[in-house]
Amino acid sequence: MAHEPGPHTLDAEAVRTWSSLALAALGRAREDIDAINVYPVADADTGTNLYLTAESADRALAAAFGDTPEATADVTEGTAAAPSLSEAVRAYAHGALIGARGNSGTILAQLLRGVADVLGAEPRDRAAGPLLAQALTRAAEEAYQAVAHPVEGTMLTVAGAAARAGALAGAAAGAVADSAAEVARAAYEGARAALAETPGQLAVLDRAGVVDAGGCGLVAVLGALWQALSGQEPAEGPVPGRTASLPSASDPCAEEQGGPAYEVVYLLEAGDEAVAGLRAGLDGLGDSLVVVGGDGLWNVHVHVDDPGAAVEAGVVAGRPYRIRITHFGDERRRARAPRVQRAVVAVVPGEGLAGLCGEAGATTVLARPGEPPTSAELVDAVHRAHAREVVLLPGTAELRAAAATAAEHARADGVRVAVIPTRSAVQSLAALAVHDPEGSFDEDVVAMTAAAGATRYGELAVAERQSFTSAGICQAGDVLGLIDGDVAVIGAGLPETAEAVLERMLGSGGELVTLVLGPEVPDTLAARLEAYVQQAHLAVDTVTYRGGRWSAPLLIGVE
């Protein structure tokens, strides 16, 4: 949804406009920022990381306003009433936290949390300008505290300069009611001035002849804040300070840079005391350590040589999830290697299915219960596939929007992407079965789409509570038989419910039944269902797979 560029008072609508403008600004600057990134690792991804972090924040904010068709476990659930400033800014910060990417994105998430800590505290009795100045000051303070060893000449320096400039403007404004725009303008101009000075503060920037990439992104975000509050558009222009050629992934010298070999990132559920110990432990393992968050949820980012030890430290502290480990050398070698012509990326709800699809040549993304992959994770998978053409199989209707967003990002990088709207893993299996990497892209996509569309899908699940369904009222512990996403059967046991679902699905015909068994389901159930199909439908074949950990009790496909 497009939003008016301003001017706005400091309210929830201003936050929404700020988010929209910041996302657009980072999108325009993404490639240029990627091109100047040399610190802490010359990996050409700072612009992309900032964009994906801002995108996650914008998605959470949209959900708070009720602008998305569905809510997920990761975002604040939308309500009928428009959110307050407190609710909007907290949703914005939370979305950045759960979607933070890389060193720069993690720092941006903490900056937004600092803003939310001030603007999200209600009731407020201060004028908007001084209040915004206080928020920017808190943001810079919390960002510095989140970084284990702050370095000047970086994004932190730019944030600090913006906060100081905003504080001076806020003090000058006093109690003027509409002074927030002046504070935002001062912060933006202070950030721009500080960005221009970063090459003189950090030797690696001076040698490369560039300004700090993360700081460049922060200037874009602050420019969007000023535009949202004032209605004035910051001047467009190329990324400043690029005066020398940079080491790129194709440069053999880039391979020789020092530092740890791996980047480890994960979300962590843990208390404050446990995180204090985690910081100390990770600080001894590597560098570029940033731990942001609070209230029991944290985003951990660190560069190490022993990724297993970094993850184990998270396990000791609490519950790490959405763990992402990147080997810098592998990334550079992949970037240098020629792309294959075509690949398939499939989202699958189980480790067994991931192995099955991997054997068929697909790059897989594992979807754990309650933890649907983000568009950023799908972008990562497309990059891992390293192909000129990619067919993306989201596997659920809920991931369709994330898949479309990932496809847009990949297309911007020169990859031709088609999203086949599969709504179940069995539809993805059917599409993968007819995949022809040697044929034309269009013909392959048409054949895979047709195979997926011709596959009816069913699923068995156990009700967690009493609720109303399309098949009637179910009680906690009842077995629910879903057909094409709707509850069709309510049963007491898994075998009987499965047979009832199969009978309904085969009532309109079918040639092949696919059964995907969950980790706790015995092989005897597969044998019983295979016998049931053979007895009642002689011409129908049956294949059975193990879904593995995190898969549903039973998935059924009928082609």
Coordinates of C-alpha atoms in Angstrom, one line a residue:
M1 CA 0.0 0.0 0.0
A2 CA 1.4 3.4 -1.0
H3 CA 1.4 6.1 1.7
E4 CA 1.5 9.9 1.5
P5 CA 5.1 11.1 1.7
G6 CA 4.3 13.7 4.3
P7 CA 4.3 16.0 6.1
H8 CA 3.1 14.0 9.1
T9 CA 3.0 14.7 12.8
L10 CA 4.9 12.2 14.9
D11 CA 2.2 9.5 15.0
A12 CA 1.6 5.9 13.8
E13 CA 1.0 7.1 10.2
A14 CA 4.3 8.9 10.2
V15 CA 6.0 5.6 11.2
R16 CA 4.3 3.8 8.4
T17 CA 5.3 6.4 5.9
W18 CA 8.8 6.4 7.2
S19 CA 9.0 2.6 6.8
S20 CA 7.7 2.8 3.2
L21 CA 10.0 5.6 2.2
A22 CA 13.0 3.9 3.9
L23 CA 12.4 0.7 2.1
A24 CA 12.1 2.4 -1.2
A25 CA 15.3 4.4 -0.6
L26 CA 17.3 1.4 0.4
G27 CA 15.9 -0.4 -2.6
R28 CA 17.3 2.3 -4.9
A29 CA 20.6 2.4 -3.2
R30 CA 21.0 -1.3 -2.6
E31 CA 23.4 -2.1 -5.5
D32 CA 25.5 1.0 -4.9
I33 CA 25.9 0.2 -1.2
D34 CA 26.7 -3.4 -1.9
A35 CA 29.4 -2.2 -4.3
I36 CA 31.2 -0.1 -1.6
N37 CA 31.1 -2.6 1.2
V38 CA 34.6 -3.4 2.5
Y39 CA 34.2 -3.5 6.3
P40 CA 34.1 -5.7 8.3
V41 CA 34.1 -8.2 5.4
A42 CA 34.3 -7.2 1.7
D43 CA 31.3 -9.4 0.8
A44 CA 29.2 -7.0 -1.2
D45 CA 26.0 -7.5 0.7
T46 CA 25.5 -4.6 3.1
G47 CA 22.9 -2.9 0.9
T48 CA 21.0 -6.1 0.5
N49 CA 21.2 -6.9 4.2
L50 CA 19.8 -3.5 5.1
Y51 CA 17.1 -3.7 2.5
L52 CA 16.0 -7.2 3.7
T53 CA 16.0 -6.0 7.3
A54 CA 13.9 -2.9 6.4
E55 CA 11.6 -5.2 4.4
S56 CA 11.0 -7.4 7.5
A57 CA 10.3 -4.3 9.6
D58 CA 7.9 -2.9 7.0
R59 CA 6.0 -6.3 6.8
A60 CA 5.5 -6.3 10.6
L61 CA 4.3 -2.8 10.5
A62 CA 1.9 -3.6 7.7
A63 CA 0.5 -6.4 9.8
A64 CA 0.0 -4.0 12.7
F65 CA -2.1 -1.8 10.4
G66 CA -4.0 -4.8 9.1
D67 CA -2.6 -4.3 5.6
T68 CA -1.6 -8.0 5.0
P69 CA -3.9 -10.8 4.1
E70 CA -2.6 -13.1 6.8
A71 CA -0.7 -12.7 10.1
T72 CA 2.3 -15.0 10.9
A73 CA 3.8 -16.1 14.1
D74 CA 6.6 -13.6 13.6
V75 CA 4.7 -10.4 13.3
T76 CA 2.4 -8.4 15.4
E77 CA -1.2 -9.4 14.6
G78 CA -3.3 -6.8 12.9
T79 CA -6.4 -5.4 14.5
A80 CA -9.5 -3.6 13.1
A81 CA -8.4 -0.3 14.8
A82 CA -5.4 1.7 13.6
P83 CA -2.5 1.2 15.9
S84 CA -1.2 3.9 18.3
L85 CA 2.3 5.4 17.9
S86 CA 3.5 3.0 20.6
E87 CA 2.1 -0.1 18.8
A88 CA 3.3 1.0 15.4
V89 CA 6.9 1.8 16.4
R90 CA 7.2 -1.4 18.5
A91 CA 5.9 -3.5 15.6
Y92 CA 8.4 -1.8 13.3
A93 CA 11.3 -2.5 15.7
H94 CA 10.2 -6.1 16.3
G95 CA 10.0 -6.8 12.5
A96 CA 13.5 -5.5 12.1
L97 CA 14.7 -7.7 15.0
I98 CA 13.4 -10.9 13.6
G99 CA 14.5 -10.2 10.1
A100 CA 17.9 -8.6 10.8
R101 CA 20.5 -9.5 8.3
G102 CA 24.2 -9.3 8.7
N103 CA 26.2 -6.9 10.8
S104 CA 24.5 -3.7 9.4
G105 CA 21.0 -5.1 9.5
T106 CA 21.5 -6.2 13.1
I107 CA 22.7 -2.7 14.1
L108 CA 19.8 -1.1 12.3
A109 CA 17.4 -3.3 14.2
Q110 CA 18.9 -2.1 17.5
L111 CA 18.7 1.5 16.4
L112 CA 15.0 1.0 15.7
R113 CA 14.6 -0.7 19.1
G114 CA 16.1 2.4 20.8
V115 CA 13.7 4.6 19.0
A116 CA 10.8 2.4 20.0
D117 CA 11.9 2.4 23.7
V118 CA 11.3 6.1 23.8
L119 CA 8.5 6.7 21.3
G120 CA 6.7 3.5 22.5
A121 CA 6.5 4.7 26.1
E122 CA 3.1 6.2 26.7
P123 CA 1.6 8.5 27.9
R124 CA 3.9 11.3 26.6
D125 CA 3.9 14.8 27.9
R126 CA 6.8 16.2 25.8
A127 CA 6.8 18.1 22.5
A128 CA 7.4 15.9 19.4
G129 CA 10.8 17.4 18.6
P130 CA 12.6 16.9 21.9
L131 CA 10.9 13.5 22.1
L132 CA 12.3 12.4 18.7
A133 CA 15.7 13.8 19.7
Q134 CA 15.6 11.7 22.8
A135 CA 14.7 8.6 20.7
L136 CA 17.6 9.1 18.4
T137 CA 20.0 9.5 21.3
R138 CA 18.7 6.3 22.9
A139 CA 19.0 4.5 19.5
A140 CA 22.7 5.4 19.2
E141 CA 23.4 4.5 22.8
E142 CA 21.8 1.1 22.5
A143 CA 23.5 0.4 19.2
Y144 CA 26.9 1.1 20.7
Q145 CA 26.1 -1.1 23.7
A146 CA 25.0 -4.0 21.4
V147 CA 28.4 -4.1 19.6
A148 CA 31.1 -5.9 21.5
H149 CA 33.9 -3.8 20.2
P150 CA 32.6 -0.5 18.6
V151 CA 34.8 0.9 15.8
E152 CA 34.7 4.5 14.7
G153 CA 34.2 5.3 11.0
T154 CA 31.3 2.9 10.8
M155 CA 27.5 3.0 11.0
L156 CA 27.8 3.6 14.7
T157 CA 29.7 6.8 14.1
V158 CA 27.0 8.0 11.7
A159 CA 24.3 7.1 14.2
G160 CA 26.1 9.0 17.0
A161 CA 26.5 12.1 14.9
A162 CA 22.8 12.0 13.9
A163 CA 21.8 11.8 17.5
R164 CA 24.0 14.7 18.6
A165 CA 22.7 16.9 15.8
G166 CA 19.1 15.9 16.6
A167 CA 19.6 16.7 20.2
L168 CA 20.9 20.2 19.5
A169 CA 17.9 20.8 17.2
G170 CA 15.5 19.4 19.9
A171 CA 17.0 21.7 22.5
A172 CA 16.6 24.7 20.3
A173 CA 13.0 23.8 19.4
G174 CA 12.0 23.5 23.0
A175 CA 8.2 23.0 23.4
V176 CA 7.3 23.9 19.7
A177 CA 4.6 21.3 18.9
D178 CA 5.6 20.6 15.2
S179 CA 9.4 20.6 15.7
A180 CA 9.9 16.9 14.9
A181 CA 10.6 17.6 11.2
E182 CA 13.4 20.0 12.2
V183 CA 15.0 17.4 14.5
A184 CA 14.8 14.8 11.7
R185 CA 16.4 17.2 9.2
A186 CA 19.2 18.0 11.6
A187 CA 19.8 14.3 12.3
Y188 CA 19.9 13.6 8.5
E189 CA 22.3 16.4 7.8
G190 CA 24.5 15.4 10.8
A191 CA 24.6 11.8 9.5
R192 CA 25.6 12.9 6.0
A193 CA 28.4 15.0 7.3
A194 CA 29.6 12.2 9.5
L195 CA 29.4 9.7 6.6
A196 CA 31.7 11.9 4.5
E197 CA 34.3 11.8 7.3
T198 CA 34.4 8.0 7.7
P199 CA 37.3 7.3 5.3
G200 CA 39.5 9.4 7.5
Q201 CA 38.5 7.3 10.6
L202 CA 38.9 3.8 9.2
A203 CA 42.0 2.8 7.2
V204 CA 40.3 0.1 5.2
L205 CA 37.8 2.7 3.9
D206 CA 40.6 5.2 3.1
R207 CA 42.5 2.6 1.1
A208 CA 39.4 1.7 -0.9
G209 CA 38.4 5.3 -1.4
V210 CA 34.8 4.7 -0.1
V211 CA 32.6 5.8 2.8
D212 CA 31.2 3.2 5.2
A213 CA 28.5 1.2 3.5
G214 CA 26.3 0.7 6.6
G215 CA 26.5 4.4 7.4
C216 CA 25.4 5.1 3.8
G217 CA 22.3 3.0 4.4
L218 CA 21.6 4.7 7.7
V219 CA 21.7 8.1 5.9
A220 CA 19.0 6.8 3.5
V221 CA 16.8 5.7 6.5
L222 CA 17.2 9.1 8.2
G223 CA 16.5 10.9 5.0
A224 CA 13.2 8.9 4.8
L225 CA 12.4 9.9 8.4
W226 CA 12.8 13.6 7.5
Q227 CA 10.8 13.2 4.3
A228 CA 7.9 11.5 6.2
L229 CA 7.8 14.3 8.8
S230 CA 8.4 17.3 6.4
G231 CA 7.1 16.2 3.0
Q232 CA 10.5 17.3 1.5
E233 CA 12.4 14.8 -0.5
P234 CA 16.1 14.4 0.1
A235 CA 18.3 15.0 -2.9
E236 CA 18.9 11.9 -5.0
G237 CA 22.5 11.1 -6.0
P238 CA 25.1 8.4 -6.3
V239 CA 26.6 6.9 -3.2
P240 CA 29.2 9.4 -2.1
G241 CA 32.9 8.7 -1.7
R242 CA 33.6 5.9 -4.2
T243 CA 36.9 7.0 -5.7
A244 CA 38.8 3.8 -6.0
S245 CA 38.1 0.3 -7.4
L246 CA 37.2 -2.3 -4.8
P247 CA 38.1 -5.9 -4.2
S248 CA 35.2 -8.0 -5.5
A249 CA 34.2 -11.6 -5.2
S250 CA 35.9 -12.2 -8.6
D251 CA 39.2 -10.6 -7.3
P252 CA 41.6 -13.3 -6.1
C253 CA 43.0 -10.9 -3.5
A254 CA 39.6 -10.8 -1.8
E255 CA 40.0 -14.5 -1.0
E256 CA 43.2 -13.7 1.1
Q257 CA 41.6 -11.3 3.6
G258 CA 42.0 -12.2 7.2
G259 CA 39.4 -12.8 9.9
P260 CA 37.2 -15.7 10.8
A261 CA 35.8 -17.9 8.1
Y262 CA 32.1 -18.1 9.1
E263 CA 29.2 -15.8 9.8
V264 CA 26.7 -17.2 12.3
V265 CA 23.3 -15.6 12.8
Y266 CA 20.4 -16.8 14.9
L267 CA 17.4 -15.7 16.8
L268 CA 17.5 -16.6 20.5
E269 CA 14.9 -16.9 23.2
A270 CA 16.7 -16.2 26.5
G271 CA 16.8 -14.1 29.6
D272 CA 19.0 -11.1 30.1
E273 CA 21.4 -12.8 32.5
A274 CA 21.9 -15.7 30.1
V275 CA 22.6 -13.3 27.3
A276 CA 25.3 -11.5 29.3
G277 CA 27.1 -14.8 29.6
L278 CA 26.6 -15.5 25.9
R279 CA 28.2 -12.2 24.9
A280 CA 31.3 -13.0 26.9
G281 CA 31.5 -16.5 25.5
L282 CA 31.0 -15.5 21.9
D283 CA 33.4 -12.6 22.3
G284 CA 36.1 -15.1 23.0
L285 CA 35.3 -17.1 19.8
G286 CA 35.4 -14.5 17.1
D287 CA 34.7 -10.9 16.1
S288 CA 32.0 -8.6 14.7
L289 CA 29.8 -9.7 17.6
V290 CA 26.5 -7.9 17.8
V291 CA 23.7 -9.1 20.1
V292 CA 20.5 -7.0 19.9
G293 CA 17.0 -7.3 21.3
G294 CA 15.5 -7.7 24.7
D295 CA 12.4 -8.8 26.5
G296 CA 13.4 -12.5 26.0
L297 CA 14.1 -12.3 22.2
W298 CA 17.5 -11.6 20.7
N299 CA 19.2 -11.5 17.4
V300 CA 22.8 -12.8 17.6
H301 CA 25.4 -12.1 14.9
V302 CA 29.1 -13.1 15.1
H303 CA 32.0 -14.1 12.8
V304 CA 33.9 -17.2 14.0
D305 CA 36.1 -20.0 12.9
D306 CA 34.1 -22.6 14.8
P307 CA 30.4 -22.2 14.0
G308 CA 29.4 -25.2 16.0
A309 CA 30.8 -23.6 19.2
A310 CA 28.8 -20.4 18.4
V311 CA 25.6 -22.3 18.1
E312 CA 26.3 -24.4 21.2
A313 CA 26.8 -21.2 23.1
G314 CA 23.3 -20.2 22.1
V315 CA 21.9 -23.6 23.2
V316 CA 23.5 -23.1 26.6
A317 CA 21.9 -19.6 26.9
G318 CA 18.4 -20.5 25.7
R319 CA 16.7 -21.6 22.5
P320 CA 18.4 -20.6 19.2
Y321 CA 16.4 -20.9 16.0
R322 CA 16.5 -19.7 12.4
I323 CA 20.2 -20.5 12.5
R324 CA 22.1 -19.4 9.5
I325 CA 25.8 -20.2 8.9
T326 CA 27.6 -18.7 6.0
H327 CA 31.2 -19.6 4.9
F328 CA 32.7 -16.5 3.4
G329 CA 35.1 -18.5 1.2
D330 CA 32.3 -20.6 -0.1
E331 CA 30.3 -17.5 -0.9
R332 CA 33.1 -16.0 -2.9
R333 CA 33.9 -19.2 -4.8
R334 CA 30.2 -19.6 -5.6
A335 CA 30.1 -16.1 -6.9
R336 CA 33.1 -16.8 -9.1
A337 CA 31.8 -20.1 -10.4
P338 CA 29.6 -20.1 -13.6
R339 CA 25.9 -20.4 -12.9
V340 CA 24.0 -23.5 -13.9
Q341 CA 21.2 -22.9 -16.4
R342 CA 18.2 -23.9 -14.2
A343 CA 17.5 -24.9 -10.6
V344 CA 14.5 -25.6 -8.3
V345 CA 14.1 -24.1 -4.9
A346 CA 11.6 -25.9 -2.7
V347 CA 10.2 -25.1 0.8
V348 CA 9.6 -28.3 2.7
P349 CA 8.1 -29.0 6.1
G350 CA 10.4 -31.8 7.3
E351 CA 14.0 -33.0 7.2
G352 CA 13.1 -36.2 5.3
L353 CA 11.3 -34.2 2.6
A354 CA 14.3 -31.9 2.4
G355 CA 16.5 -34.9 1.8
L356 CA 14.1 -36.3 -0.8
C357 CA 13.9 -33.1 -2.7
G358 CA 17.7 -32.6 -2.4
E359 CA 18.3 -36.0 -4.0
A360 CA 16.0 -34.8 -6.9
G361 CA 18.3 -31.9 -7.4
A362 CA 16.4 -29.1 -5.6
T363 CA 17.8 -26.5 -3.2
T364 CA 15.6 -26.8 -0.1
V365 CA 14.5 -24.5 2.6
L366 CA 13.2 -26.2 5.8
A367 CA 10.0 -24.8 7.3
R368 CA 9.7 -25.7 11.0
P369 CA 6.3 -25.5 12.8
G370 CA 5.6 -21.9 13.8
E371 CA 8.7 -20.7 12.0
P372 CA 7.9 -20.0 8.3
P373 CA 10.9 -18.9 6.3
T374 CA 11.1 -15.3 5.5
S375 CA 11.6 -13.8 2.0
A376 CA 15.3 -13.2 3.0
E377 CA 15.8 -16.9 3.6
L378 CA 14.2 -17.7 0.2
V379 CA 16.5 -15.1 -1.4
D380 CA 19.4 -16.9 0.2
A381 CA 18.2 -20.2 -1.2
V382 CA 18.0 -18.7 -4.7
H383 CA 21.5 -17.5 -4.4
R384 CA 22.7 -20.9 -3.2
A385 CA 21.1 -22.5 -6.2
H386 CA 23.4 -20.3 -8.3
A387 CA 21.4 -20.6 -11.5
R388 CA 20.4 -18.3 -14.3
E389 CA 16.8 -19.6 -14.0
V390 CA 15.0 -20.7 -10.9
V391 CA 11.7 -22.3 -10.3
L392 CA 10.5 -21.5 -6.7
L393 CA 8.0 -23.9 -4.9
P394 CA 6.7 -22.2 -1.7
G395 CA 4.8 -25.3 -0.6
T396 CA 2.1 -23.3 1.3
A397 CA -0.4 -20.5 0.5
E398 CA 1.0 -18.5 3.4
L399 CA 4.4 -18.2 1.8
R400 CA 3.2 -17.0 -1.5
A401 CA 3.8 -13.3 -0.7
A402 CA 7.3 -14.1 0.7
A403 CA 8.1 -16.1 -2.4
A404 CA 6.9 -13.3 -4.7
T405 CA 9.1 -10.8 -2.8
A406 CA 12.1 -13.2 -3.0
A407 CA 11.6 -13.5 -6.7
E408 CA 11.6 -9.8 -7.2
H409 CA 15.0 -9.6 -5.4
A410 CA 16.4 -12.4 -7.5
R411 CA 15.3 -10.8 -10.7
A412 CA 17.0 -7.6 -9.7
D413 CA 20.2 -9.6 -9.5
G414 CA 19.6 -10.9 -13.0
V415 CA 18.0 -14.3 -12.2
R416 CA 15.0 -15.4 -14.1
V417 CA 12.5 -16.7 -11.5
A418 CA 9.1 -18.3 -11.7
V419 CA 7.0 -19.0 -8.6
I420 CA 4.7 -22.0 -8.9
P421 CA 1.9 -21.5 -6.3
T422 CA 2.2 -24.9 -4.6
R423 CA 0.0 -25.1 -1.5
S424 CA 1.4 -28.4 0.0
A425 CA 4.6 -30.4 -0.1
V426 CA 2.9 -33.1 -2.1
Q427 CA 2.1 -30.6 -4.8
S428 CA 5.8 -29.6 -4.8
L429 CA 6.8 -33.2 -5.1
A430 CA 4.5 -33.6 -8.1
A431 CA 6.0 -30.6 -9.7
L432 CA 9.5 -31.7 -9.1
A433 CA 8.8 -35.1 -10.6
V434 CA 8.1 -33.6 -14.0
H435 CA 10.9 -31.0 -13.8
D436 CA 13.0 -31.0 -17.1
P437 CA 16.1 -28.9 -16.7
E438 CA 17.0 -29.6 -20.3
G439 CA 13.8 -28.2 -21.8
S440 CA 12.8 -24.5 -22.3
F441 CA 12.1 -22.5 -19.1
D442 CA 8.6 -21.7 -20.1
E443 CA 7.7 -25.3 -21.0
D444 CA 9.2 -26.5 -17.8
V445 CA 7.2 -24.0 -15.7
V446 CA 4.0 -24.9 -17.5
A447 CA 4.5 -28.7 -17.0
M448 CA 5.4 -28.2 -13.3
T449 CA 2.4 -25.9 -12.7
A450 CA 0.1 -28.4 -14.4
A451 CA 1.4 -31.3 -12.3
A452 CA 1.0 -29.3 -9.1
G453 CA -2.5 -28.1 -10.0
A454 CA -3.6 -31.7 -10.8
T455 CA -2.6 -32.9 -7.3
R456 CA -5.2 -32.7 -4.6
Y457 CA -3.7 -32.5 -1.2
G458 CA -4.7 -33.6 2.2
E459 CA -3.3 -33.5 5.7
L460 CA -3.9 -35.0 9.1
A461 CA -3.4 -32.9 12.2
V462 CA -4.3 -33.1 15.9
A463 CA -6.6 -30.4 17.3
E464 CA -4.9 -28.4 20.1
R465 CA -8.1 -26.9 21.4
Q466 CA -11.9 -26.9 20.9
S467 CA -12.8 -24.9 17.9
F468 CA -15.3 -24.5 15.1
T469 CA -14.4 -26.0 11.7
S470 CA -16.0 -26.5 8.3
A471 CA -16.8 -30.1 9.4
G472 CA -18.2 -29.1 12.8
I473 CA -16.9 -28.6 16.3
C474 CA -13.7 -30.4 17.2
Q475 CA -12.3 -31.1 20.7
A476 CA -8.7 -31.0 21.8
G477 CA -7.1 -34.2 20.8
D478 CA -9.4 -34.9 17.8
V479 CA -7.8 -35.9 14.5
L480 CA -8.6 -33.4 11.8
G481 CA -8.6 -34.5 8.2
L482 CA -8.0 -31.6 5.8
I483 CA -8.6 -31.7 2.1
D484 CA -7.3 -28.8 -0.1
G485 CA -6.9 -26.7 3.1
D486 CA -10.3 -27.2 4.7
V487 CA -11.3 -29.5 7.5
A488 CA -13.4 -32.3 5.9
V489 CA -13.3 -35.0 8.5
I490 CA -13.1 -35.0 12.4
G491 CA -12.1 -38.4 13.8
A492 CA -10.9 -40.1 16.9
G493 CA -7.9 -42.0 15.5
L494 CA -5.3 -41.5 12.8
P495 CA -6.0 -44.7 10.7
E496 CA -9.8 -44.2 10.5
T497 CA -9.5 -40.5 9.7
A498 CA -6.9 -41.2 7.1
E499 CA -9.1 -43.7 5.4
A500 CA -12.0 -41.3 5.4
V501 CA -9.9 -38.6 3.8
L502 CA -8.5 -41.0 1.2
E503 CA -12.0 -42.1 0.3
R504 CA -13.2 -38.6 -0.3
M505 CA -10.1 -37.6 -2.2
L506 CA -10.3 -40.7 -4.5
G507 CA -14.0 -40.2 -5.0
S508 CA -13.3 -37.9 -7.9
G509 CA -10.7 -40.2 -9.4
G510 CA -6.9 -40.5 -9.3
E511 CA -4.0 -42.5 -10.6
L512 CA -1.3 -42.0 -7.9
V513 CA -1.6 -41.6 -4.1
T514 CA 1.4 -40.1 -2.3
L515 CA 1.7 -40.6 1.5
V516 CA 4.2 -38.7 3.6
L517 CA 4.4 -40.0 7.1
G518 CA 5.4 -37.9 10.1
P519 CA 8.2 -38.9 12.5
E520 CA 5.9 -40.5 15.1
V521 CA 3.7 -42.4 12.7
P522 CA 4.4 -46.2 12.5
D523 CA 5.1 -48.0 9.2
T524 CA 2.0 -50.1 9.9
L525 CA -0.2 -47.1 9.1
A526 CA 1.4 -46.9 5.6
A527 CA 0.8 -50.6 5.1
R528 CA -2.8 -50.3 6.2
L529 CA -3.5 -47.3 3.9
E530 CA -1.7 -48.9 0.9
A531 CA -3.9 -52.0 1.4
Y532 CA -7.0 -49.8 1.7
V533 CA -6.2 -48.0 -1.6
Q534 CA -5.4 -51.3 -3.4
Q535 CA -8.6 -52.9 -2.2
A536 CA -11.0 -50.1 -3.0
H537 CA -9.2 -48.6 -6.1
L538 CA -7.4 -51.3 -8.1
A539 CA -6.0 -49.0 -10.7
V540 CA -4.4 -46.5 -8.3
D541 CA -0.7 -46.8 -7.3
T542 CA 0.7 -45.7 -3.9
V543 CA 4.1 -44.4 -3.0
T544 CA 5.2 -43.7 0.6
Y545 CA 7.9 -41.4 2.0
R546 CA 9.1 -40.4 5.4
G547 CA 8.6 -36.7 6.1
G548 CA 11.2 -36.7 8.9
R549 CA 11.4 -34.3 11.9
W550 CA 9.0 -31.4 11.9
S551 CA 6.7 -32.8 9.3
A552 CA 2.9 -33.2 9.8
P553 CA 1.6 -36.6 11.0
L554 CA 0.4 -37.4 7.5
L555 CA 0.3 -35.7 4.1
I556 CA -1.7 -37.1 1.3
G557 CA -1.5 -36.3 -2.4
V558 CA -3.8 -37.6 -5.1
E559 CA -2.7 -37.1 -8.7

